[in-house]
Coordinates of C-alpha atoms in Angstrom, one line a residue:
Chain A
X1 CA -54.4 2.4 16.6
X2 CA -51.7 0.3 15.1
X3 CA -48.8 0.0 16.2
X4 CA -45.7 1.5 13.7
X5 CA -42.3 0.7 13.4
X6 CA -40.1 2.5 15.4
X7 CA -38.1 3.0 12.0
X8 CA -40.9 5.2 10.5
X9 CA -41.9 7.6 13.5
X10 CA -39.8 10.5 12.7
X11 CA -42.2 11.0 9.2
X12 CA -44.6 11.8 11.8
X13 CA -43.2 15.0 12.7
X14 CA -40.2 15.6 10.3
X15 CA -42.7 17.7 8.0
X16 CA -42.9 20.2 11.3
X17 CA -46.5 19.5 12.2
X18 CA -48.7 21.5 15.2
X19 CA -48.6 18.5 18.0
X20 CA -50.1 17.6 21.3
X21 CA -47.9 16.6 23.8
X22 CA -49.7 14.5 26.9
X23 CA -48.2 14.0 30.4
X24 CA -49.7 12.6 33.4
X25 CA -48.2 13.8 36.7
X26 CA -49.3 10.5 38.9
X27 CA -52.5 12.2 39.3
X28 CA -54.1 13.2 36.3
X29 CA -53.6 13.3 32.6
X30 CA -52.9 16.9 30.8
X31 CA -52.3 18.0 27.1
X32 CA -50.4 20.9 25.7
X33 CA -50.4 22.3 22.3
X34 CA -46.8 22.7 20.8
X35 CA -45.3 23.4 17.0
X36 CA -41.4 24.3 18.6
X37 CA -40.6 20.9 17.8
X38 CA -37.9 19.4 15.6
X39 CA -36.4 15.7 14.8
X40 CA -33.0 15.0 16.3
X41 CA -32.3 11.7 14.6
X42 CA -34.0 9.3 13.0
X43 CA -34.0 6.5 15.7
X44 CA -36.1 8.5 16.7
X45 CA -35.1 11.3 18.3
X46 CA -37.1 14.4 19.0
X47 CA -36.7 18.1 20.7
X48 CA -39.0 20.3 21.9
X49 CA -39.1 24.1 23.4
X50 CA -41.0 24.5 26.6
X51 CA -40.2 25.7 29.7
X52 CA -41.5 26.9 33.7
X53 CA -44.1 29.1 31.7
X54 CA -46.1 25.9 30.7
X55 CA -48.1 24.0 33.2
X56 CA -46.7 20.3 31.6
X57 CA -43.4 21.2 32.2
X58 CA -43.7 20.2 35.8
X59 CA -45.1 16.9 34.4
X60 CA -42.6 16.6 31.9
X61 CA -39.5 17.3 34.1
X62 CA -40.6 15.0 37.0
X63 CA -41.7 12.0 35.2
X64 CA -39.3 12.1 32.1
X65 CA -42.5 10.9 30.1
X66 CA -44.8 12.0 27.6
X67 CA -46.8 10.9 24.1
X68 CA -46.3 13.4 21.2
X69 CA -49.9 13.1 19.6
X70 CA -50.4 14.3 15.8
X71 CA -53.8 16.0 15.2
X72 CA -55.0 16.7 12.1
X73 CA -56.9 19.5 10.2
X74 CA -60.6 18.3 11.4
X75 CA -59.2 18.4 15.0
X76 CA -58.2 22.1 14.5
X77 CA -60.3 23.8 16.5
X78 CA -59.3 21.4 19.4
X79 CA -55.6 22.2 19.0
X80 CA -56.1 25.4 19.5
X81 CA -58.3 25.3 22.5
X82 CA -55.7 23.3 23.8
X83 CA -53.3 25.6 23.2
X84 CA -55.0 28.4 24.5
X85 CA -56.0 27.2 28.1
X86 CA -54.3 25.6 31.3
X87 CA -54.3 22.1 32.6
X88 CA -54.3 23.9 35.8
X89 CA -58.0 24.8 35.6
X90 CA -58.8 22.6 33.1
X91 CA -59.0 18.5 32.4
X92 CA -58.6 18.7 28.2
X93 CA -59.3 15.4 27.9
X94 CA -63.1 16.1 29.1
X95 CA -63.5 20.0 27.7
X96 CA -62.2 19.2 24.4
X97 CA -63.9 15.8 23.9
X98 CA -60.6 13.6 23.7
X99 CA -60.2 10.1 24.7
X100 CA -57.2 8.9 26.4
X101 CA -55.9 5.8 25.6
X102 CA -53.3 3.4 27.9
X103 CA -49.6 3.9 26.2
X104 CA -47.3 0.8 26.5
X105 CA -44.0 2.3 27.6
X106 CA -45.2 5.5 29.4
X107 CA -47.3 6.8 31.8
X108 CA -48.6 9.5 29.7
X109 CA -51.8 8.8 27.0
X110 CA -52.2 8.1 23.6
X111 CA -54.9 10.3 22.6
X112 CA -57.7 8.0 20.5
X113 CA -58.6 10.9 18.3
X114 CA -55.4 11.6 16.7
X115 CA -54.0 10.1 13.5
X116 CA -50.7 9.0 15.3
X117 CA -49.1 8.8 18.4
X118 CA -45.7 8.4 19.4
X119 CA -44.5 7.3 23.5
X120 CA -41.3 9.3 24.4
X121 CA -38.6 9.2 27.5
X122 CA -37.2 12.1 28.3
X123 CA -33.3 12.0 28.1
X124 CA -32.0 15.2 28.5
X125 CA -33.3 18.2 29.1
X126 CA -30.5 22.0 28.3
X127 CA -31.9 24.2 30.4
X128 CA -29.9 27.1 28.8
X129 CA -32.2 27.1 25.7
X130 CA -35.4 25.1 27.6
X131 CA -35.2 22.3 24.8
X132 CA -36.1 18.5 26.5
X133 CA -34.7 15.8 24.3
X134 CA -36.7 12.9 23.3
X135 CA -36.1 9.5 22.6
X136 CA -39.2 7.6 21.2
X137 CA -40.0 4.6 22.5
X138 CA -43.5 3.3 20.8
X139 CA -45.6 4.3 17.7
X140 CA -49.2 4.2 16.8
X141 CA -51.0 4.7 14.0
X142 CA -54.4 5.0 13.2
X143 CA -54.6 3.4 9.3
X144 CA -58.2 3.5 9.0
X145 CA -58.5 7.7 9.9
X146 CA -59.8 9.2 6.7
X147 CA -58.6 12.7 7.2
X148 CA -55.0 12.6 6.9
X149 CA -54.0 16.4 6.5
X150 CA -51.8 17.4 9.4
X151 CA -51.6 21.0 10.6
X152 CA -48.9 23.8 10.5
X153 CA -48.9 26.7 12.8
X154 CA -47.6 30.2 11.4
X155 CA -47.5 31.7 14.8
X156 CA -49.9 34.9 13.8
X157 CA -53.1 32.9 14.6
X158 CA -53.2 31.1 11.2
X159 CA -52.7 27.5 10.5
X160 CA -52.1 25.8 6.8
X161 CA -52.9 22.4 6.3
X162 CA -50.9 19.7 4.2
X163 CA -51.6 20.1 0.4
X164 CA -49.9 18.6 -2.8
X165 CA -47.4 15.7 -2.1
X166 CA -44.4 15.4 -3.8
X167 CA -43.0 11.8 -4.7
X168 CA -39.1 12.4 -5.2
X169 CA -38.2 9.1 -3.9
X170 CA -35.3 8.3 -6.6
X171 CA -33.8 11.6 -6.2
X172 CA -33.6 10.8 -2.6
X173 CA -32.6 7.2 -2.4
X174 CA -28.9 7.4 -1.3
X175 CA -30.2 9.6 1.7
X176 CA -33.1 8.1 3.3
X177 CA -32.2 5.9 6.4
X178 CA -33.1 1.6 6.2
X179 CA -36.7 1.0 7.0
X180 CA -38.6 4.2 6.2
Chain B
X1 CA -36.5 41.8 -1.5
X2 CA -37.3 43.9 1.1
X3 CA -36.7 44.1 4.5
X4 CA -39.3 41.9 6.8
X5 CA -39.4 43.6 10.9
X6 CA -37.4 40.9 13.1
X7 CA -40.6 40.5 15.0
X8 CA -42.2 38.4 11.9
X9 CA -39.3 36.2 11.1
X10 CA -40.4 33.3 13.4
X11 CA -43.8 33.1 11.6
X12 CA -41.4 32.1 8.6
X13 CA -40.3 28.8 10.7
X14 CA -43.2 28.1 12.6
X15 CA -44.8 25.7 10.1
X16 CA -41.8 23.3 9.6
X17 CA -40.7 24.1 6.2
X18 CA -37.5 22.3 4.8
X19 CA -35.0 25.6 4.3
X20 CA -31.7 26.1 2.6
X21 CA -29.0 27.3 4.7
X22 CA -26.0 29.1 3.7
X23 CA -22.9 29.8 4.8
X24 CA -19.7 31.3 3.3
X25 CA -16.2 29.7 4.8
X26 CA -14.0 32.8 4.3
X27 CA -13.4 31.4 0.4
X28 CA -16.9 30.2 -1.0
X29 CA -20.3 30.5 -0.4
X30 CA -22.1 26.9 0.1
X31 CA -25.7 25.9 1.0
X32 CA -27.7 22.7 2.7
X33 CA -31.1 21.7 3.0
X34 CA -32.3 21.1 6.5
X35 CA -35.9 19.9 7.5
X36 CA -34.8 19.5 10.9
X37 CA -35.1 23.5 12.7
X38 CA -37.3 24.7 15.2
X39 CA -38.4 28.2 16.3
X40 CA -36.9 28.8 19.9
X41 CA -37.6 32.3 20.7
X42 CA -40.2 34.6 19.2
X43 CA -37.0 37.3 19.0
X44 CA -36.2 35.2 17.1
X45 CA -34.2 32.4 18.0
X46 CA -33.9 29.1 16.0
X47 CA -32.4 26.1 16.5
X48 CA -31.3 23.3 13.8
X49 CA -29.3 19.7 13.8
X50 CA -26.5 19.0 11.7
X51 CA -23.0 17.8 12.9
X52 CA -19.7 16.8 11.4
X53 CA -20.9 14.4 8.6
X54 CA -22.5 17.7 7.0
X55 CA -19.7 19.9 4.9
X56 CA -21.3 23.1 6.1
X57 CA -20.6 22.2 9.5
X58 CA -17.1 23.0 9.6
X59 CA -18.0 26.8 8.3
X60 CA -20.6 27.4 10.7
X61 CA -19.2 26.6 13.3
X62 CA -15.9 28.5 12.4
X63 CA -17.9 31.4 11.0
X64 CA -20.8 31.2 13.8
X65 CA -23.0 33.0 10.8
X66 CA -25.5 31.4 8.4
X67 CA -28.6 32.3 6.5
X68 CA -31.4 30.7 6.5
X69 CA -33.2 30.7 3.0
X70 CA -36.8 29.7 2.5
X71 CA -37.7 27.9 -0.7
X72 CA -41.1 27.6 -2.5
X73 CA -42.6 24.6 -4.2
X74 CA -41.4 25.4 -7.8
X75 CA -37.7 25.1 -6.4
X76 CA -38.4 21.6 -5.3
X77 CA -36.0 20.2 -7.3
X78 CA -33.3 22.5 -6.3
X79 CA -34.2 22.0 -2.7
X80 CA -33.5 18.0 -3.1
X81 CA -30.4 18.3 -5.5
X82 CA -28.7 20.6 -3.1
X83 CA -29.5 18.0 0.0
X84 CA -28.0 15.0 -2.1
X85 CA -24.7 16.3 -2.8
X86 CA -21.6 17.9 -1.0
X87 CA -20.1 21.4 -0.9
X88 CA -16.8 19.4 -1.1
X89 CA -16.9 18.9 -4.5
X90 CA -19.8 21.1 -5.7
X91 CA -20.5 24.9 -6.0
X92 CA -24.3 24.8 -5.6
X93 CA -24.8 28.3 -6.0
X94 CA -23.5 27.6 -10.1
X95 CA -24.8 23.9 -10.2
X96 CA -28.8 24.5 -9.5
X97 CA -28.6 28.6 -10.9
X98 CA -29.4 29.8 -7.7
X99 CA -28.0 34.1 -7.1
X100 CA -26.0 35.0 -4.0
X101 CA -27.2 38.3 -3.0
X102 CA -24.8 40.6 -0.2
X103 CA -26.3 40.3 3.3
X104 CA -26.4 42.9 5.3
X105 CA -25.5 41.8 8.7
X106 CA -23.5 38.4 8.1
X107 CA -21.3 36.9 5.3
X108 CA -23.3 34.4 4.5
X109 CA -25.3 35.1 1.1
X110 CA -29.1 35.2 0.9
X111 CA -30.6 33.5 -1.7
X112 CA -32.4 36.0 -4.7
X113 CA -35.1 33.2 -5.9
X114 CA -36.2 32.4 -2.0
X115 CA -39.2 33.8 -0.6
X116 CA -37.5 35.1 2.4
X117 CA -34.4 34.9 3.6
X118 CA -33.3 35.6 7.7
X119 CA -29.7 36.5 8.4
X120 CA -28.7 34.5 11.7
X121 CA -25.7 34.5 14.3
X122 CA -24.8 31.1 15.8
X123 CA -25.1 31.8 19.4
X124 CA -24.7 28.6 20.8
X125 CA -23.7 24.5 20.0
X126 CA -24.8 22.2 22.2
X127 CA -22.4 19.4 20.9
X128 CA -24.2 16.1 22.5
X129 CA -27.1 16.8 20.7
X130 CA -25.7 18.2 18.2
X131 CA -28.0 21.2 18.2
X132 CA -27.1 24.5 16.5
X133 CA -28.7 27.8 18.3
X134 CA -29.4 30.4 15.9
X135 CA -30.2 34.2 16.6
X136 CA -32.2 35.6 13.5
X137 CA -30.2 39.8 13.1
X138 CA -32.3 40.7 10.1
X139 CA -34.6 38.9 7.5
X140 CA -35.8 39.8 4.1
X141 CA -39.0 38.9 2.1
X142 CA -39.8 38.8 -1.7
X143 CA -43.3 40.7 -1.4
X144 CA -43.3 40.2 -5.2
X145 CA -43.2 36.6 -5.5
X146 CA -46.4 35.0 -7.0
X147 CA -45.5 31.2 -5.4
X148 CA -45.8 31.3 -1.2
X149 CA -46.1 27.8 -1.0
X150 CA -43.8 26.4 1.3
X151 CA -42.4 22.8 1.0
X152 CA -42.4 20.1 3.8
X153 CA -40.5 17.3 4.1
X154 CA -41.8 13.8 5.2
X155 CA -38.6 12.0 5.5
X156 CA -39.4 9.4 3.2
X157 CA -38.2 11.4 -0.2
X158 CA -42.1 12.8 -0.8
X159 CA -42.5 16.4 -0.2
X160 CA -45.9 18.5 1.4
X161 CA -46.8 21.9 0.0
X162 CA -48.6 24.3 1.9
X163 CA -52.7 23.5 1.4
X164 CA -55.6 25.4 2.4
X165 CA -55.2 28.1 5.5
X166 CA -57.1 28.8 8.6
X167 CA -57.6 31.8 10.2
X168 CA -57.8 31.4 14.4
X169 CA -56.5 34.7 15.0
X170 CA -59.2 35.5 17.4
X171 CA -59.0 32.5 19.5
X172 CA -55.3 32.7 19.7
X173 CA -55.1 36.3 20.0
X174 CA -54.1 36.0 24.0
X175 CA -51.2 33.9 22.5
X176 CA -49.8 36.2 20.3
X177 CA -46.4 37.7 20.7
X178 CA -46.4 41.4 19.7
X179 CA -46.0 42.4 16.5
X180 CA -46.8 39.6 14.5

């Protein structure tokens, strides 16, 4: 892992990619699957649904910590696992053959596997609509991975990986913010 | 297009596409392109960002009705003119040939050469973040429509088209909302 420019980490997840989110509640370390994400701003800011129905939530509320991990396509059958068990039974990190890595800034763990990482603070949480706002503080990258396809849930039990890019840089010029 | 059960409309979001939404400010009908949503509720609920340095703005939040229109890859090029200039001065519906077509629950148009299009109430602003929350009331699909590729953005003016899918609908099948 490399680390990324602050500047660039909202690529990472503006394309709406299928993350894992870590926590680690002073005891142990703990992964959740999530794709109800969306960025908030490009310093970066991030949001993401959860709620009392997911075990990290305790986690996420108490510390105010947590790395948003970005799997790819290889990993797939991983993210789902993930996604389909509790960290109240389960320690991911052993069942689904991950490797936790120290994070700089937060408590939480990069996971080693994944072709990015990014350390967030939690800064606000609205109750009303169970979206926790996200300010991150760190980014890694991993430039060596070879598979570079990230995943997109459908939410009917299919996922789509990234095909064709599209280069429409000029068109785009006066939008994009400095240092992307 | 035909009418798509309200139960499906969050699988249309789920993966992160960038969307075109509508609006219509009593006068004119006007659209933006937004890469920043997420799903909130399977029912479905949505959330997006945009605030006052977006023209829309002023008619959504006046209106509290929008549609969210969900291009393909071949309308790439619509999808990035309409995001790089303003309503103010421009009426995108006659600038990129794009056909307003009658809702049927909200004033805001649907857009004829999307693949789907989801009629939605604004429910909610939560102004310090500025985060729009979005109930979907009905959403239409194209069953017709030979390109299904949805478009991602990165952020950095290249675009993602949907690649190859995955079925996991057995191993997420405890996960599954009904009806999907």
């Amino acid at each position: 892992m490399r680390k990324l420019n602050l500047s660039k980490a909202f690529t990472l997840m503006e394309s709406g990619p299928v993350v894992l989110v870590t926590t680690h509640d002073g005891k142990k370390d703990n992964i959740m699957t999530i794709s109800w994400t969306m960025v908030l701003d490009f310093t970066p800011a991030f949001a993401l649904t959860t709620g009392e129905w997911n075990y990290s939530w305790a986690a996420l509320r108490r510390t105010r910590q947590c790395v948003i991990a970005i799997p790819t396509v290889d990993l797939i059958d991983k993210v789902v696992g993930i996604g389909t068990c509790s960290g109240a039974e389960t320690d991911k990190f052993e069942k689904f053959h991950l490797t936790p890595v120290r994070a700089s800034r937060v408590k939480a763990p990069l996971i080693k596997e994944c072709l990015a990482n990014i350390e967030c603070k939690v800064v606000d949480i609205v109750q009303k609509h169970n979206i926790v706002v996200l300010e991150g503080v760190a980014a890694h990258i991993d430039p060596a991975r070879k598979e570079r396809r990230m995943l997109h849930a459908v939410g009917d039990g299919t996922f789509i990986a990234d095909g064709r890019r599209f280069d429409r840089r000029k068109m785009m010029a006066s939008k994009l913010p400095a240092g992307v």
